[in-house]
mmCIF file of C-alpha atoms in Angstrom:
data_model
loop_
_atom_site.group_PDB
_atom_site.id
_atom_site.type_symbol
_atom_site.label_atom_id
_atom_site.label_comp_id
_atom_site.label_asym_id
_atom_site.label_seq_id
_atom_site.Cartn_x
_atom_site.Cartn_y
_atom_site.Cartn_z
ATOM 1 C CA MET A 1216 1.797 209.140 109.389
ATOM 2 C CA ARG A 1217 0.711 206.190 107.277
ATOM 3 C CA ARG A 1218 2.974 203.275 106.646
ATOM 4 C CA LEU A 1219 4.343 202.550 102.826
ATOM 5 C CA ILE A 1220 2.111 199.492 102.741
ATOM 6 C CA GLU A 1221 -1.028 201.725 103.121
ATOM 7 C CA SER A 1222 0.024 203.890 100.245
ATOM 8 C CA THR A 1223 -0.399 204.045 96.562
ATOM 9 C CA ASN A 1224 3.386 204.612 96.550
ATOM 10 C CA PHE A 1225 4.028 200.987 97.229
ATOM 11 C CA PRO A 1226 5.892 199.611 94.229
ATOM 12 C CA LEU A 1227 3.612 196.793 93.467
ATOM 13 C CA GLU A 1228 4.610 196.010 89.803
ATOM 14 C CA VAL A 1229 8.169 195.643 90.888
ATOM 15 C CA VAL A 1230 7.519 193.323 93.821
ATOM 16 C CA ASN A 1231 4.987 191.294 91.476
ATOM 17 C CA LYS A 1232 7.791 190.964 88.940
ATOM 18 C CA ALA A 1233 10.359 189.797 91.511
ATOM 19 C CA SER A 1234 8.011 187.323 93.133
ATOM 20 C CA TYR A 1235 7.035 185.787 89.721
ATOM 21 C CA SER A 1236 10.615 185.357 88.809
ATOM 22 C CA GLU A 1237 11.420 183.661 92.128
ATOM 23 C CA LYS A 1238 8.560 181.110 91.564
ATOM 24 C CA GLN A 1239 10.064 180.046 88.297
ATOM 25 C CA GLY A 1240 12.356 176.984 88.154
ATOM 26 C CA GLY A 1241 15.644 178.704 87.759
ATOM 27 C CA GLY A 1242 14.956 181.383 90.478
ATOM 28 C CA ARG A 1243 13.715 179.307 93.318
ATOM 29 C CA PRO A 1244 15.545 179.828 96.636
ATOM 30 C CA PRO A 1245 17.671 176.858 97.862
ATOM 31 C CA PRO A 1246 15.565 175.778 100.804
ATOM 32 C CA TRP A 1247 12.714 175.172 98.473
ATOM 33 C CA GLU A 1248 14.651 172.343 96.884
ATOM 34 C CA MET A 1249 14.275 170.410 100.238
ATOM 35 C CA ILE A 1250 10.671 169.610 99.952
ATOM 36 C CA PHE A 1251 7.532 170.686 98.038
ATOM 37 C CA TRP A 1252 5.429 172.661 100.326
ATOM 38 C CA TRP A 1253 1.956 174.298 99.724
ATOM 39 C CA THR A 1254 1.343 177.960 99.147
ATOM 40 C CA ARG A 1255 5.004 178.913 99.588
ATOM 41 C CA LYS A 1256 5.210 182.740 99.667
ATOM 42 C CA PRO A 1257 8.032 184.309 97.730
ATOM 43 C CA LEU A 1258 10.692 185.670 99.867
ATOM 44 C CA SER A 1259 10.877 188.869 97.659
ATOM 45 C CA SER A 1260 7.236 189.709 98.363
ATOM 46 C CA ALA A 1261 7.538 188.753 102.105
ATOM 47 C CA ARG A 1262 10.544 191.133 102.404
ATOM 48 C CA ALA A 1263 8.857 194.039 100.714
ATOM 49 C CA ILE A 1264 5.489 193.657 102.558
ATOM 50 C CA ILE A 1265 7.145 193.437 105.886
ATOM 51 C CA SER A 1266 9.404 196.348 105.347
ATOM 52 C CA ALA A 1267 6.517 198.339 103.850
ATOM 53 C CA SER A 1268 4.500 197.727 106.991
ATOM 54 C CA ILE A 1269 7.184 199.392 108.949
ATOM 55 C CA LEU A 1270 8.618 202.239 106.904
ATOM 56 C CA PRO A 1271 6.688 205.490 106.396
ATOM 57 C CA GLU A 1272 4.830 206.194 103.260
ATOM 58 C CA ASP A 1273 7.190 209.103 102.313
ATOM 59 C CA VAL A 1274 10.211 206.828 102.182
ATOM 60 C CA ASN A 1275 12.491 207.208 99.054
ATOM 61 C CA LEU A 1276 11.448 204.452 96.711
ATOM 62 C CA ASN A 1277 14.715 204.216 95.042
ATOM 63 C CA GLU A 1278 16.415 203.574 98.290
ATOM 64 C CA PHE A 1279 13.649 201.206 99.329
ATOM 65 C CA LEU A 1280 14.208 199.129 96.177
ATOM 66 C CA ASN A 1281 18.137 199.363 96.505
ATOM 67 C CA ARG A 1282 18.289 198.549 100.246
ATOM 68 C CA LEU A 1283 15.937 195.589 99.949
ATOM 69 C CA LYS A 1284 17.566 194.440 96.695
ATOM 70 C CA LEU A 1285 14.380 194.446 94.890
ATOM 71 C CA ASN A 1286 15.949 195.816 91.801
ATOM 72 C CA GLU A 1287 18.232 192.824 91.546
ATOM 73 C CA ARG A 1288 17.436 189.848 89.281
ATOM 74 C CA SER A 1289 17.007 187.574 92.214
ATOM 75 C CA PRO A 1290 16.346 189.621 95.405
ATOM 76 C CA HIS A 1291 16.187 186.482 97.700
ATOM 77 C CA ARG A 1292 19.824 185.778 96.728
ATOM 78 C CA HIS A 1293 20.966 188.989 98.511
ATOM 79 C CA ASN A 1294 20.743 190.170 102.099
ATOM 80 C CA PRO A 1295 18.982 193.514 102.531
ATOM 81 C CA GLU A 1296 21.393 196.400 103.498
ATOM 82 C CA LEU A 1297 19.350 198.586 105.726
ATOM 83 C CA LYS A 1298 22.204 200.840 107.023
ATOM 84 C CA ASP A 1299 20.530 203.658 109.076
ATOM 85 C CA TRP A 1300 17.056 202.078 108.727
ATOM 86 C CA GLY A 1301 18.156 199.354 111.011
ATOM 87 C CA GLU A 1302 16.936 200.866 114.106
ATOM 88 C CA MET A 1303 13.343 201.014 112.765
ATOM 89 C CA PHE A 1304 13.499 197.139 112.340
ATOM 90 C CA ARG A 1305 15.470 195.985 115.334
ATOM 91 C CA ASN A 1306 13.021 196.464 118.114
ATOM 92 C CA LYS A 1307 10.014 195.238 116.071
ATOM 93 C CA LYS A 1308 8.523 191.891 116.579
ATOM 94 C CA LEU A 1309 6.793 189.445 114.029
ATOM 95 C CA LEU A 1310 4.492 186.824 114.910
ATOM 96 C CA ASP A 1311 3.466 184.134 112.410
ATOM 97 C CA PRO A 1312 1.116 181.771 114.062
ATOM 98 C CA PHE A 1313 0.727 179.555 111.024
ATOM 99 C CA ALA A 1314 4.191 179.744 109.544
ATOM 100 C CA GLY A 1315 4.251 176.895 107.175
ATOM 101 C CA PHE A 1316 7.522 176.554 105.335
ATOM 102 C CA GLY A 1317 8.804 179.784 107.155
ATOM 103 C CA ASN A 1318 9.325 182.282 104.310
ATOM 104 C CA ILE A 1319 7.771 185.209 106.221
ATOM 105 C CA PRO A 1320 9.779 184.710 109.409
ATOM 106 C CA LEU A 1321 12.927 184.078 107.399
ATOM 107 C CA GLU A 1322 12.653 187.376 105.718
ATOM 108 C CA ALA A 1323 11.883 189.104 109.005
ATOM 109 C CA LEU A 1324 15.032 187.541 110.530
ATOM 110 C CA ARG A 1325 16.976 188.894 107.549
ATOM 111 C CA LEU A 1326 15.660 192.302 108.300
ATOM 112 C CA GLY A 1327 16.946 192.123 111.928
ATOM 113 C CA MET A 1328 13.630 191.740 113.516
ATOM 114 C CA ARG A 1329 12.608 189.454 116.471
ATOM 115 C CA VAL A 1330 10.565 186.523 115.273
ATOM 116 C CA HIS A 1331 8.146 184.190 116.720
ATOM 117 C CA ALA A 1332 6.778 181.411 114.536
ATOM 118 C CA SER A 1333 4.574 178.480 115.250
ATOM 119 C CA GLU A 1334 2.987 175.760 113.240
ATOM 120 C CA LEU A 1335 0.354 173.000 113.872
ATOM 121 C CA LEU A 1336 1.789 170.402 111.401
ATOM 122 C CA PRO A 1337 4.555 168.429 112.581
ATOM 123 C CA VAL A 1338 6.279 168.244 109.313
ATOM 124 C CA ALA A 1339 6.105 172.032 108.921
ATOM 125 C CA TYR A 1340 7.407 172.484 112.396
ATOM 126 C CA VAL A 1341 10.568 170.430 111.673
ATOM 127 C CA LEU A 1342 11.108 172.387 108.440
ATOM 128 C CA LEU A 1343 10.766 175.711 110.538
ATOM 129 C CA LYS A 1344 13.584 174.234 112.895
ATOM 130 C CA ALA A 1345 15.757 173.467 109.740
ATOM 131 C CA ILE A 1346 15.247 176.887 108.137
ATOM 132 C CA LEU A 1347 14.909 179.319 110.897
ATOM 133 C CA LYS A 1348 16.743 177.851 114.125
ATOM 134 C CA TYR A 1349 19.666 175.438 113.153
ATOM 135 C CA PRO A 1350 21.398 177.474 110.596
ATOM 136 C CA ARG A 1351 21.671 180.437 112.966
ATOM 137 C CA LYS A 1352 22.437 178.189 115.919
ATOM 138 C CA TYR A 1353 25.092 175.954 114.302
ATOM 139 C CA GLY A 1354 26.345 178.149 111.338
ATOM 140 C CA ASN A 1355 29.017 176.574 108.954
ATOM 141 C CA THR A 1356 29.416 173.604 111.393
ATOM 142 C CA LEU A 1357 25.943 172.438 110.421
ATOM 143 C CA ALA A 1358 26.921 172.688 106.684
ATOM 144 C CA ARG A 1359 30.041 170.757 107.225
ATOM 145 C CA ASP A 1360 28.344 168.008 109.097
ATOM 146 C CA LEU A 1361 25.592 167.548 106.460
ATOM 147 C CA GLU A 1362 28.334 167.255 103.822
ATOM 148 C CA LYS A 1363 30.260 164.710 105.778
ATOM 149 C CA TRP A 1364 27.358 162.544 106.748
ATOM 150 C CA GLY A 1365 25.724 162.951 103.361
ATOM 151 C CA LYS A 1366 28.951 161.583 101.614
ATOM 152 C CA HIS A 1367 29.013 158.791 104.206
ATOM 153 C CA VAL A 1368 25.564 157.747 103.338
ATOM 154 C CA ILE A 1369 26.111 157.822 99.644
ATOM 155 C CA GLU A 1370 29.342 155.856 99.870
ATOM 156 C CA LYS A 1371 27.575 153.126 102.111
ATOM 157 C CA LEU A 1372 24.778 152.960 99.477
ATOM 158 C CA ARG A 1373 27.272 152.671 96.558
ATOM 159 C CA ARG A 1374 28.953 149.650 98.190
ATOM 160 C CA ASP A 1375 25.609 147.958 99.069
ATOM 161 C CA PRO A 1376 25.163 144.889 96.879
ATOM 162 C CA GLU A 1377 21.340 145.167 96.568
ATOM 163 C CA ILE A 1378 21.599 148.786 95.678
ATOM 164 C CA ARG A 1379 24.248 148.157 93.103
ATOM 165 C CA GLU A 1380 22.138 145.318 91.600
ATOM 166 C CA LEU A 1381 18.952 147.686 91.377
ATOM 167 C CA TYR A 1382 20.433 151.024 90.363
ATOM 168 C CA ASP A 1383 22.529 152.237 87.526
ATOM 169 C CA GLU A 1384 25.285 154.570 89.109
ATOM 170 C CA GLU A 1385 25.292 156.777 86.195
ATOM 171 C CA VAL A 1386 21.549 157.632 86.226
ATOM 172 C CA SER A 1387 20.370 160.557 88.218
ATOM 173 C CA VAL A 1388 16.709 160.448 87.544
ATOM 174 C CA TYR A 1389 14.142 157.953 86.098
ATOM 175 C CA ILE A 1390 11.029 159.317 84.419
ATOM 176 C CA GLY A 1391 8.059 157.016 84.432
ATOM 177 C CA SER A 1392 4.309 156.819 84.160
ATOM 178 C CA TRP A 1393 1.410 154.452 84.766
ATOM 179 C CA GLU A 1394 0.353 151.943 81.992
ATOM 180 C CA VAL A 1395 -3.243 150.735 81.665
ATOM 181 C CA LYS A 1396 -4.494 147.700 79.627
ATOM 182 C CA CYS A 1397 -6.597 149.079 76.784
ATOM 183 C CA LEU A 1398 -10.184 148.054 76.948
ATOM 184 C CA ASN A 1399 -10.523 147.754 73.310
ATOM 185 C CA CYS A 1400 -7.321 146.123 71.925
ATOM 186 C CA GLY A 1401 -5.944 144.547 75.247
ATOM 187 C CA ARG A 1402 -2.469 145.906 74.882
ATOM 188 C CA TRP A 1403 -0.707 148.198 77.406
ATOM 189 C CA THR A 1404 -0.587 151.917 76.825
ATOM 190 C CA PRO A 1405 1.410 154.356 78.789
ATOM 191 C CA LEU A 1406 -0.601 157.383 80.150
ATOM 192 C CA ILE A 1407 1.838 160.397 79.363
ATOM 193 C CA GLY A 1408 0.533 163.877 80.394
ATOM 194 C CA ASN A 1409 3.778 165.586 79.482
ATOM 195 C CA TYR A 1410 6.263 164.764 76.763
ATOM 196 C CA TRP A 1411 8.623 167.642 77.500
ATOM 197 C CA LEU A 1412 11.989 166.572 78.918
ATOM 198 C CA ALA A 1413 13.741 170.064 78.957
ATOM 199 C CA ARG A 1414 12.440 173.483 78.130
ATOM 200 C CA THR A 1415 14.816 175.745 79.936
ATOM 201 C CA LYS A 1416 16.015 179.393 79.482
ATOM 202 C CA ASP A 1417 19.102 181.325 80.413
ATOM 203 C CA SER A 1418 19.108 184.326 82.638
ATOM 204 C CA SER A 1419 18.268 186.552 79.642
ATOM 205 C CA GLY A 1420 15.143 184.628 78.834
ATOM 206 C CA ARG A 1421 16.589 182.843 75.776
ATOM 207 C CA TYR A 1422 16.023 179.099 75.232
ATOM 208 C CA LYS A 1423 19.230 177.174 75.993
ATOM 209 C CA ARG A 1424 17.903 173.562 76.124
ATOM 210 C CA LEU A 1425 15.064 171.867 74.297
ATOM 211 C CA ALA A 1426 14.175 168.098 74.400
ATOM 212 C CA TYR A 1427 11.194 166.020 74.386
ATOM 213 C CA MET A 1428 10.176 162.258 74.009
ATOM 214 C CA TYR A 1429 7.751 160.730 71.525
ATOM 215 C CA PRO A 1430 6.032 157.225 71.381
ATOM 216 C CA VAL A 1431 7.360 154.628 68.907
ATOM 217 C CA ILE A 1432 5.022 151.894 68.000
ATOM 218 C CA LYS A 1433 6.836 148.462 67.762
ATOM 219 C CA GLU A 1434 4.454 145.590 67.122
ATOM 220 C CA ASN A 1435 2.299 145.192 70.244
ATOM 221 C CA LYS A 1436 4.353 147.501 72.472
ATOM 222 C CA VAL A 1437 4.856 151.352 72.895
ATOM 223 C CA GLU A 1438 8.474 152.235 73.125
ATOM 224 C CA ILE A 1439 10.088 155.737 73.600
ATOM 225 C CA GLY A 1440 12.174 157.843 71.301
ATOM 226 C CA ILE A 1441 14.020 160.969 72.299
ATOM 227 C CA LYS A 1442 14.263 164.297 70.291
ATOM 228 C CA ASP A 1443 17.170 166.370 71.991
ATOM 229 C CA LEU A 1444 17.284 169.415 69.679
ATOM 230 C CA ASN A 1445 20.651 170.740 71.325
ATOM 231 C CA GLU A 1446 22.134 167.441 70.118
ATOM 232 C CA GLU A 1447 20.424 167.280 66.677
ATOM 233 C CA LEU A 1448 20.884 170.817 65.763
ATOM 234 C CA LYS A 1449 24.531 170.938 66.850
ATOM 235 C CA VAL A 1450 24.552 174.673 67.184
ATOM 236 C CA PRO A 1451 28.055 175.969 67.794
ATOM 237 C CA GLY A 1452 28.700 176.895 71.464
ATOM 238 C CA GLY A 1453 25.363 175.335 72.439
ATOM 239 C CA GLU A 1454 23.497 178.713 71.704
ATOM 240 C CA ILE A 1455 20.406 176.971 70.451
ATOM 241 C CA HIS A 1456 18.401 180.307 70.715
ATOM 242 C CA ARG A 1457 20.257 181.413 67.585
ATOM 243 C CA VAL A 1458 18.255 179.023 65.405
ATOM 244 C CA ILE A 1459 14.971 178.924 67.321
ATOM 245 C CA ARG A 1460 12.393 181.268 65.812
ATOM 246 C CA ARG A 1461 9.327 180.419 68.124
ATOM 247 C CA VAL A 1462 8.373 177.988 70.821
ATOM 248 C CA ASP A 1463 4.616 177.498 71.637
ATOM 249 C CA PRO A 1464 4.651 175.292 74.769
ATOM 250 C CA LYS A 1465 0.815 175.040 75.035
ATOM 251 C CA ARG A 1466 0.558 173.608 71.363
ATOM 252 C CA GLY A 1467 3.893 171.841 71.490
ATOM 253 C CA LEU A 1468 5.472 173.541 68.479
ATOM 254 C CA ILE A 1469 9.091 174.347 67.985
ATOM 255 C CA GLU A 1470 9.998 176.375 64.807
ATOM 256 C CA VAL A 1471 13.571 176.073 63.817
ATOM 257 C CA GLU A 1472 15.313 178.273 61.184
ATOM 258 C CA GLY A 1473 15.971 176.147 58.023
ATOM 259 C CA LYS A 1474 14.453 172.941 59.782
ATOM 260 C CA GLY A 1475 10.724 173.693 59.890
ATOM 261 C CA VAL A 1476 8.595 172.776 62.879
ATOM 262 C CA PHE A 1477 9.077 170.228 65.501
ATOM 263 C CA GLU A 1478 5.979 168.952 67.046
ATOM 264 C CA VAL A 1479 5.947 167.769 70.718
ATOM 265 C CA PRO A 1480 3.086 164.917 71.010
ATOM 266 C CA ARG A 1481 0.006 165.953 72.889
ATOM 267 C CA PRO A 1482 -0.741 164.162 76.216
ATOM 268 C CA ASN A 1483 -2.938 161.084 75.933
ATOM 269 C CA VAL A 1484 -4.351 161.539 79.347
ATOM 270 C CA GLU A 1485 -6.486 164.259 80.648
ATOM 271 C CA ALA A 1486 -7.543 163.595 84.174
ATOM 272 C CA ARG A 1487 -9.842 166.571 84.601
ATOM 273 C CA ARG A 1488 -11.996 165.405 81.664
ATOM 274 C CA ASN A 1489 -11.934 161.647 82.714
ATOM 275 C CA ASN A 1490 -10.319 160.773 79.375
ATOM 276 C CA ALA A 1491 -7.410 158.760 78.148
ATOM 277 C CA THR A 1492 -6.297 157.323 74.681
ATOM 278 C CA CYS A 1493 -4.795 154.198 73.795
ATOM 279 C CA LEU A 1494 -1.529 155.025 71.897
ATOM 280 C CA LEU A 1495 -1.769 151.702 70.006
ATOM 281 C CA CYS A 1496 -5.269 151.660 68.652
ATOM 282 C CA GLY A 1497 -6.445 155.103 69.358
ATOM 283 C CA SER A 1498 -9.535 154.255 71.505
ATOM 284 C CA ASN A 1499 -10.753 156.398 74.044
ATOM 285 C CA LEU A 1500 -10.714 154.837 77.586
ATOM 286 C CA ARG A 1501 -13.731 156.426 79.347
ATOM 287 C CA PHE A 1502 -16.057 154.659 82.227
ATOM 288 C CA VAL A 1503 -16.326 151.240 83.742
ATOM 289 C CA ASP A 1504 -18.809 149.792 85.978
ATOM 290 C CA GLN A 1505 -17.764 147.583 88.965
ATOM 291 C CA HIS A 1506 -17.117 144.583 86.823
ATOM 292 C CA GLY A 1507 -14.954 146.441 84.400
ATOM 293 C CA ASN A 1508 -17.522 146.847 81.402
ATOM 294 C CA HIS A 1509 -16.751 149.705 79.329
ATOM 295 C CA TYR A 1510 -19.131 152.582 78.688
ATOM 296 C CA PRO A 1511 -18.220 155.610 76.429
ATOM 297 C CA GLU A 1512 -20.567 157.929 78.154
ATOM 298 C CA LYS A 1513 -22.279 157.967 81.648
ATOM 299 C CA LYS A 1514 -25.730 159.078 80.317
ATOM 300 C CA GLY A 1515 -27.313 158.912 83.566
ATOM 301 C CA ARG A 1516 -25.859 155.603 84.571
ATOM 302 C CA LYS A 1517 -24.913 155.443 88.301
ATOM 303 C CA ASN A 1518 -21.678 153.857 89.855
ATOM 304 C CA LEU A 1519 -19.653 154.332 86.873
ATOM 305 C CA GLU A 1520 -16.019 155.406 87.253
ATOM 306 C CA TRP A 1521 -13.290 156.622 84.989
ATOM 307 C CA TYR A 1522 -11.446 153.534 83.856
ATOM 308 C CA VAL A 1523 -7.937 154.866 84.686
ATOM 309 C CA LYS A 1524 -8.982 155.656 88.252
ATOM 310 C CA TRP A 1525 -10.794 152.266 88.507
ATOM 311 C CA ALA A 1526 -7.626 150.481 87.176
ATOM 312 C CA LEU A 1527 -5.366 152.361 89.666
ATOM 313 C CA LYS A 1528 -7.564 151.532 92.407
ATOM 314 C CA LYS A 1529 -7.566 147.892 91.481
ATOM 315 C CA TYR A 1530 -3.664 147.965 91.587
ATOM 316 C CA ASN A 1531 -3.512 149.616 95.146
ATOM 317 C CA GLU A 1532 -5.818 146.680 96.137
ATOM 318 C CA GLY A 1533 -3.376 144.269 94.765
ATOM 319 C CA ASP A 1534 -4.980 143.483 91.418
ATOM 320 C CA GLU A 1535 -2.328 144.353 88.657
ATOM 321 C CA ARG A 1536 -4.290 143.057 85.812
ATOM 322 C CA PHE A 1537 -5.353 146.545 84.589
ATOM 323 C CA ALA A 1538 -2.510 149.050 85.669
ATOM 324 C CA ARG A 1539 1.167 148.770 86.047
ATOM 325 C CA GLN A 1540 4.115 150.983 86.591
ATOM 326 C CA ARG A 1541 6.375 151.766 83.501
ATOM 327 C CA LEU A 1542 9.866 153.498 83.202
ATOM 328 C CA LEU A 1543 10.140 155.685 80.117
ATOM 329 C CA VAL A 1544 13.366 157.633 80.307
ATOM 330 C CA LYS A 1545 16.645 157.785 82.315
ATOM 331 C CA VAL A 1546 18.567 161.028 82.778
ATOM 332 C CA LYS A 1547 22.322 160.970 83.148
ATOM 333 C CA VAL A 1548 24.444 163.963 84.061
ATOM 334 C CA VAL A 1549 27.640 164.036 81.662
ATOM 335 C CA ASN A 1550 30.170 166.843 82.060
ATOM 336 C CA GLY A 1551 27.580 168.912 83.776
ATOM 337 C CA ASP A 1552 24.905 168.579 81.052
ATOM 338 C CA LEU A 1553 21.739 166.261 81.000
ATOM 339 C CA VAL A 1554 21.679 163.271 78.692
ATOM 340 C CA PHE A 1555 18.356 161.626 78.054
ATOM 341 C CA GLU A 1556 18.118 157.964 77.019
ATOM 342 C CA PRO A 1557 15.080 155.534 76.630
ATOM 343 C CA CYS A 1558 14.605 153.023 79.356
ATOM 344 C CA CYS A 1559 15.183 149.441 78.452
ATOM 345 C CA ASP A 1560 13.828 146.179 79.613
ATOM 346 C CA GLU A 1561 16.642 145.808 81.924
ATOM 347 C CA ASP A 1562 15.732 149.021 83.568
ATOM 348 C CA GLN A 1563 12.056 147.754 83.977
ATOM 349 C CA GLU A 1564 13.239 144.404 85.404
ATOM 350 C CA LYS A 1565 15.216 146.262 88.109
ATOM 351 C CA LEU A 1566 12.144 148.227 88.969
ATOM 352 C CA GLU A 1567 10.130 144.919 89.401
ATOM 353 C CA ARG A 1568 12.854 143.400 91.515
ATOM 354 C CA ALA A 1569 12.859 146.652 93.660
ATOM 355 C CA LYS A 1570 9.300 146.282 94.340
ATOM 356 C CA GLU A 1571 9.749 142.602 95.370
ATOM 357 C CA TYR A 1572 12.561 143.582 97.829
ATOM 358 C CA VAL A 1573 10.172 146.169 99.287
ATOM 359 C CA LYS A 1574 7.241 143.611 99.616
ATOM 360 C CA GLU A 1575 9.828 141.065 101.299
ATOM 361 C CA LEU A 1576 11.207 143.746 103.753
ATOM 362 C CA ILE A 1577 7.497 144.670 104.740
ATOM 363 C CA GLU A 1578 6.678 140.976 105.352
ATOM 364 C CA LYS A 1579 9.805 140.375 107.180
ATOM 365 C CA SER A 1580 10.048 143.376 109.509
ATOM 366 C CA GLY A 1581 6.759 145.299 109.142
ATOM 367 C CA SER A 1582 6.066 148.784 107.768
ATOM 368 C CA ASP A 1583 6.988 151.842 109.423
ATOM 369 C CA VAL A 1584 4.045 153.517 107.693
ATOM 370 C CA PRO A 1585 1.318 154.404 110.265
ATOM 371 C CA THR A 1586 -1.960 152.309 109.612
ATOM 372 C CA GLU A 1587 -3.935 153.565 112.572
ATOM 373 C CA PRO A 1588 -7.291 155.395 111.649
ATOM 374 C CA VAL A 1589 -7.445 159.073 112.099
ATOM 375 C CA ALA A 1590 -10.492 160.513 113.854
ATOM 376 C CA TYR A 1591 -12.377 163.063 111.745
ATOM 377 C CA TYR A 1592 -12.449 166.526 112.732
ATOM 378 C CA GLN A 1593 -15.769 167.885 114.193
ATOM 379 C CA LEU A 1594 -16.981 170.218 111.413
ATOM 380 C CA GLN A 1595 -20.151 171.375 113.071
ATOM 381 C CA PRO A 1596 -19.935 174.302 115.451
ATOM 382 C CA PRO A 1597 -21.183 174.099 119.058
ATOM 383 C CA ALA A 1598 -24.906 174.617 119.284
ATOM 384 C CA ASN A 1599 -24.296 177.958 121.243
ATOM 385 C CA PHE A 1600 -21.804 179.199 118.999
ATOM 386 C CA PRO A 1601 -22.919 182.414 117.142
ATOM 387 C CA THR A 1602 -22.877 182.084 113.362
#
């Protein structure tokens, strides 16, 4: 008999919906927050496909969805309940020779299967240990130890005089960007690809938080303003969805009942199109030659480079005349809610002091970052290899 995965009975739409939901910000599995990893497979789809590869095509689909929790809002948050199906999985083995972040082997373990996972990349190998091996081996002891030593490290950092000097204890996150010197007016302009600060929904898909930043031109400098609609509209109970008529994220439009339309600024940098705009004078920053001479178009000229890329390259070479780092917004957590504030000159000074400290540490004790050259992989197949 064929397996469910080979049959048109496989509930593809349900699995796709669960997988899409899982990949969104509010539905991500907790292990995903450890590190960003390439091509992470949704746990929901991994569970469904592994199970459908073992179960027969005539399996009851309602039972399939119920037992695998695919009919739940977040299937990955629930362990499957196989019941009498357990024997069909218990003696099966799964091999994932390029396991990456380990999502496929993890779901196989949750289904009660024997799993073999391997990975060539050292970082991924360590992550596999953290996700597949150590939690099963040490259980709650591991969680308690991590909490204990995590608190220990945090307290040590809080008491460190250099850390106290450089970081505001109330700030959870700093949002920043690169600034480049405009080739036309000679002033510094931030490059901001996304002005949104918060655009989150509740479990029913209704907007619960909307906030964005916008540029404020003061003399020869670009400062930042904050538009927090939850704070500005002051909707009772914080239910902002009651007054939101429409949100168009692509066009940056927020239509509010009785208040008109709020417009989120458009990005002033488009890397794919090699274009940036000065927020002070409106000039387009396009291409430069090796000497920094500006050209609005390439028009067949060779050896031209997008100005932003050229400026950042210069910065990384130690020449900070054309690009620099800029803090824009600081995010605090107050009573479980996010509070956004524009960064000030003092915040920027702390960033510069931190960079100087790092330089001193490297000069004093050397860097732990490897600098040895890495040999190129041989891309050509052997002469006698059939192609």
